[in-house]
Tab-separated table of C-alpha atoms and ligand atoms in Angstrom:
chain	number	residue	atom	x	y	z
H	216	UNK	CA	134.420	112.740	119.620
H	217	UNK	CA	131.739	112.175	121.656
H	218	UNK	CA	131.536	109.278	124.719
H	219	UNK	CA	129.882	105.875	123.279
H	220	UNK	CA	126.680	106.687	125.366
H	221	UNK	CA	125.821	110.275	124.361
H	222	UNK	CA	126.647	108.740	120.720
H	223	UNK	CA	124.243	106.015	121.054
H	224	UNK	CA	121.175	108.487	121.708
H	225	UNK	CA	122.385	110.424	118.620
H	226	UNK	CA	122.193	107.534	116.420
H	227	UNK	CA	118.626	106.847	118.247
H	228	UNK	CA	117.028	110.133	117.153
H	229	UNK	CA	118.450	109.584	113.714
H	230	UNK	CA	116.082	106.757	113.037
H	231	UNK	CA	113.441	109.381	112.990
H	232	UNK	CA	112.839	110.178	110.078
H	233	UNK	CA	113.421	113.747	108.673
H	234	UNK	CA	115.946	113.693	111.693
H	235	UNK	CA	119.889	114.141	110.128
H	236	UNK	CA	122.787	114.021	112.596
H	237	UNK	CA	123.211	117.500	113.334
H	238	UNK	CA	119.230	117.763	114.496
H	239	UNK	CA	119.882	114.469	116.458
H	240	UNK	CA	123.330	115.613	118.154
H	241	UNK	CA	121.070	118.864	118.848
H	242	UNK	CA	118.150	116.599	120.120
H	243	UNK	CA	120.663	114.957	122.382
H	244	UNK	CA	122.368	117.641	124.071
H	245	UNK	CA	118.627	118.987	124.879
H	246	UNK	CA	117.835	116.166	126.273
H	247	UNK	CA	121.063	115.757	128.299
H	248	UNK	CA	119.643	118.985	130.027
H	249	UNK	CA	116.290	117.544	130.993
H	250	UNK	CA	115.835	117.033	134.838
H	251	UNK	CA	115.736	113.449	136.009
H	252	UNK	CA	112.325	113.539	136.439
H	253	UNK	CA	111.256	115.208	132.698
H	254	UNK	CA	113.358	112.634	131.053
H	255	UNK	CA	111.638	110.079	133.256
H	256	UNK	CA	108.418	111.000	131.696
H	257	UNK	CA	109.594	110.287	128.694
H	258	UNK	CA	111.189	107.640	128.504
H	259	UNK	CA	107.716	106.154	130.419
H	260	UNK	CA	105.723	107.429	127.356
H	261	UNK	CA	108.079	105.781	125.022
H	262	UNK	CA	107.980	102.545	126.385
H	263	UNK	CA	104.306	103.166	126.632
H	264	UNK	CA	104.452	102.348	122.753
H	265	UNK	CA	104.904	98.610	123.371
H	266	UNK	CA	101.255	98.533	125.143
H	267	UNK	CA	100.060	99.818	122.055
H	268	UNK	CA	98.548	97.347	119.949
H	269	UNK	CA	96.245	96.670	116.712
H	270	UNK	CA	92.214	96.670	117.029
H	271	UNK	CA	91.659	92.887	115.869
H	272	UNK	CA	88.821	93.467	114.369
H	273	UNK	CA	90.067	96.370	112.197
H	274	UNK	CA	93.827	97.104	112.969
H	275	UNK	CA	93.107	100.513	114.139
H	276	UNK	CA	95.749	101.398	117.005
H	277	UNK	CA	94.239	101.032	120.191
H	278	UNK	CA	95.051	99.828	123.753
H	279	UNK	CA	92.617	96.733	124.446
H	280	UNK	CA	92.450	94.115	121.921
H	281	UNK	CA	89.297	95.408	120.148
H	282	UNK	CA	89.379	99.290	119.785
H	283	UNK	CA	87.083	101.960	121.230
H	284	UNK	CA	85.405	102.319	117.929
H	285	UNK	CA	84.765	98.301	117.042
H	286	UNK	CA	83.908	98.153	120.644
H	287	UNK	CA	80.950	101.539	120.622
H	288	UNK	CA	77.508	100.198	120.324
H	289	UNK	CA	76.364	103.855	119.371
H	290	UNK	CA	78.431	103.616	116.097
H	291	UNK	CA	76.651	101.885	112.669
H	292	UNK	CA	78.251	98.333	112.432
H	293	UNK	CA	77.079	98.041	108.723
H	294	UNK	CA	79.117	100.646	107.337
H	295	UNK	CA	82.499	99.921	107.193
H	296	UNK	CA	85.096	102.796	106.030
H	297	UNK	CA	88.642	101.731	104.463
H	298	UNK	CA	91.528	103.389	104.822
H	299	UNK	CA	95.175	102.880	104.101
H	300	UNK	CA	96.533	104.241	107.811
H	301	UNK	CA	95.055	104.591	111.373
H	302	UNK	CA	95.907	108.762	110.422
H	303	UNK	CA	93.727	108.846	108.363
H	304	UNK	CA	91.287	107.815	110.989
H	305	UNK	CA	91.550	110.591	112.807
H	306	UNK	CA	91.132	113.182	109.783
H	307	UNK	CA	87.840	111.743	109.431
H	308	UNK	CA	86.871	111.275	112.607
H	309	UNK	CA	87.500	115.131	112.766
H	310	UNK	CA	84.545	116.064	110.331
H	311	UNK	CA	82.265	114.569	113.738
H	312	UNK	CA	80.350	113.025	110.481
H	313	UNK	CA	80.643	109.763	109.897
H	314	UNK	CA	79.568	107.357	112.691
H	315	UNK	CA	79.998	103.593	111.249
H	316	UNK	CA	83.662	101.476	111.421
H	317	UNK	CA	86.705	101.227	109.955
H	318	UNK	CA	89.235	99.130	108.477
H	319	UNK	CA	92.669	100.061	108.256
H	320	UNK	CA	94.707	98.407	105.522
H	321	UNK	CA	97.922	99.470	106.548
H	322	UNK	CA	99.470	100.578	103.496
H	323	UNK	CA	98.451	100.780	99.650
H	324	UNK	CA	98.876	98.349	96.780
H	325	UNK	CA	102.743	99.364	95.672
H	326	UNK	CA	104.232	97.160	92.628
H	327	UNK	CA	107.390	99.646	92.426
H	328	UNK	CA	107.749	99.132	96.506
H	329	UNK	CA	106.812	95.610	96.649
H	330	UNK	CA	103.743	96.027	98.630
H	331	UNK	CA	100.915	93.596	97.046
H	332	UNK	CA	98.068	92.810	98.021
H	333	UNK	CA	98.559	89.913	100.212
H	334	UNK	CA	100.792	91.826	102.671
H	335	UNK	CA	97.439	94.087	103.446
H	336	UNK	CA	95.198	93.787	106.018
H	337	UNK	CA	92.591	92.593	103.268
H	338	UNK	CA	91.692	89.499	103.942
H	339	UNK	CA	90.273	90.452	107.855
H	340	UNK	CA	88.460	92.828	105.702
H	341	UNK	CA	86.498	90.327	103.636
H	342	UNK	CA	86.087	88.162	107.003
H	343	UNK	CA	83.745	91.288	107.992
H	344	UNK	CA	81.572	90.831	105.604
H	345	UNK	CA	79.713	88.598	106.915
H	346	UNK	CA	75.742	89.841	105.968
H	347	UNK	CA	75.713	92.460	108.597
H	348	UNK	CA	77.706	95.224	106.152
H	349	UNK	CA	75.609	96.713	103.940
H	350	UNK	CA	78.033	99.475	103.031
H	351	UNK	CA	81.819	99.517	102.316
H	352	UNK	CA	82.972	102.887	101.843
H	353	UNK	CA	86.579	103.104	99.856
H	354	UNK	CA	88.837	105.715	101.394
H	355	UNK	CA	92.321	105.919	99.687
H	356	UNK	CA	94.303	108.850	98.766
H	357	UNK	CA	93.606	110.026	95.305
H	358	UNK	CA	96.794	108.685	93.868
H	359	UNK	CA	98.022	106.247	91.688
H	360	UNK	CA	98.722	103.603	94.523
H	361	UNK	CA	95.218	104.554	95.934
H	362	UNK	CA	93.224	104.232	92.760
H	363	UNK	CA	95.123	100.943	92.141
H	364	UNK	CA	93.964	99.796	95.825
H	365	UNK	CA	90.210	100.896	95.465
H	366	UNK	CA	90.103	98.855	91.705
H	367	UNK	CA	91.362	95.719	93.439
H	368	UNK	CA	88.936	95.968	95.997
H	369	UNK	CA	86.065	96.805	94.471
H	370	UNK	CA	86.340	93.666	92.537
H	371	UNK	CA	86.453	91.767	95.116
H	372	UNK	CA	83.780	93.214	97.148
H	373	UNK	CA	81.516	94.297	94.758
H	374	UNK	CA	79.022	90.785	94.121
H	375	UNK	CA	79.351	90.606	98.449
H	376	UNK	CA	78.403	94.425	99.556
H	377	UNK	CA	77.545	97.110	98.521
H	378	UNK	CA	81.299	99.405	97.575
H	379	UNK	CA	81.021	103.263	97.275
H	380	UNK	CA	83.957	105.349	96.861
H	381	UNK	CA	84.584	109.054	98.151
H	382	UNK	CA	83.611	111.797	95.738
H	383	UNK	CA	86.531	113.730	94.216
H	384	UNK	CA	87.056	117.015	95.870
H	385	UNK	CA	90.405	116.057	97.485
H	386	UNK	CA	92.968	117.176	95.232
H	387	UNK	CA	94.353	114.365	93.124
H	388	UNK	CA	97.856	113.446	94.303
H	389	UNK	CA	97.267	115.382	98.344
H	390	UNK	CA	96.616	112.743	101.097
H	391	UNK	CA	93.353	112.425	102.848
H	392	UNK	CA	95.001	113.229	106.297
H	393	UNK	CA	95.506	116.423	105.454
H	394	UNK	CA	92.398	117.225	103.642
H	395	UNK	CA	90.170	120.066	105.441
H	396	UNK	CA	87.319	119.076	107.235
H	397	UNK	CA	84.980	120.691	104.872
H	398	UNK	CA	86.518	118.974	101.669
H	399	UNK	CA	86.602	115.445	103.197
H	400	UNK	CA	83.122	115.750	104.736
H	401	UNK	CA	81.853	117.029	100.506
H	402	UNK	CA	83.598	114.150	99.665
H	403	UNK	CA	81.758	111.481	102.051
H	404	UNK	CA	78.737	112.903	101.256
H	405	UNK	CA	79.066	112.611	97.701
H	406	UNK	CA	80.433	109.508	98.043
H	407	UNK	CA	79.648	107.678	94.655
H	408	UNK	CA	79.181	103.693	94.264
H	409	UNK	CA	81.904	101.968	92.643
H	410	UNK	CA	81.213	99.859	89.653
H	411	UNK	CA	84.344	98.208	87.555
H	412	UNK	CA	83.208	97.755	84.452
U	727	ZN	ZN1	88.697	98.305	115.770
């Protein structure tokens, strides 16, 4: 058996997920090796983490209390992009594109997980629009939960702003992080406006 300590940093790398115990006992004899100064560094950038917080404005990640995006004057304030996840922020940011704001709703509309709506970051979302949105652009994976999402929302938003929803291109069931550029940026500009009938 192993001594309590080395055990303890087994059991910590096997809250990651996709991490069993045989990858964390592996994970923890590597980093056993490390010089002093190596596991220093990251042990800094881990507890880094706790500096990290949420963009008030749109609960992007970000280090100040209002995000480099909500805070760039260059960007188009009237267009606001929602997406389930800050990742997905970055996918789109990678198509160099699309130059308004975002919201990020951490997580999806999920009645078989529990997750409704009120546990989303929806209701910052409607404080936004406030007369200075003229666009809010729906950007969910094309899945069940996703569709279920953009419906809810759309009702809500639609007599308030103007609601358009991204064109389909993306396959339907794939997540929009790991759409290609190409595909996501088809599917921006195609972007269709959402009416519930
Ligand atoms: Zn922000």
């Amino acid at each position: 058996m192993y001594p309590d300590k080395f055990e303890d940093v087994m059991y910590a790398f096997h809250r990651l997920p996709g991490v069993g115990m045989k990858t964390a006992e592996r994970y923890a004899y590597e980093v056993m090796n490390w010089e002093p100064e190596v596991l220093d560094q990251f042990l800094k950038a881990l507890n880094g983490i706790k500096k990290v917080k949420r963009c008030k404005i749109c609960g992007n990640l970000s280090d100040q209390d209002i995000c480099s995006i909500c805070s760039d004057d260059h960007r188009n304030h009237a267009q606001i992009c929602v997406v389930a996840n800050s990742k997905d922020i970055s996918a789109i940011e990678n198509m160099q594109s699309y130059d308004g704001t975002y919201h990020v709703l951490n997580g999806v509309i999920n009645t078989a997980k529990g997750i409704l709506p009120d546990q989303l970051n929806i209701d910052s979302l409607m404080n936004r629009i406030d007369g200075t949105v003229n666009e809010v652009i729906l950007a969910l994976d094309p899945n069940i939960e996703g569709e279920t999402t953009s419906l809810y929302l759309s009702k809500l938003l639609e007599d308030k702003v103007e609601v358009s929803q991204l064109a389909s291109g993306i396959p339907v069931g794939s997540h929009l992080e790991y759409a290609d550029r190409r595909t996501l940026a088809r599917a921006f500009e195609g972007r269709r406006k959402s009416k519930s009938e």
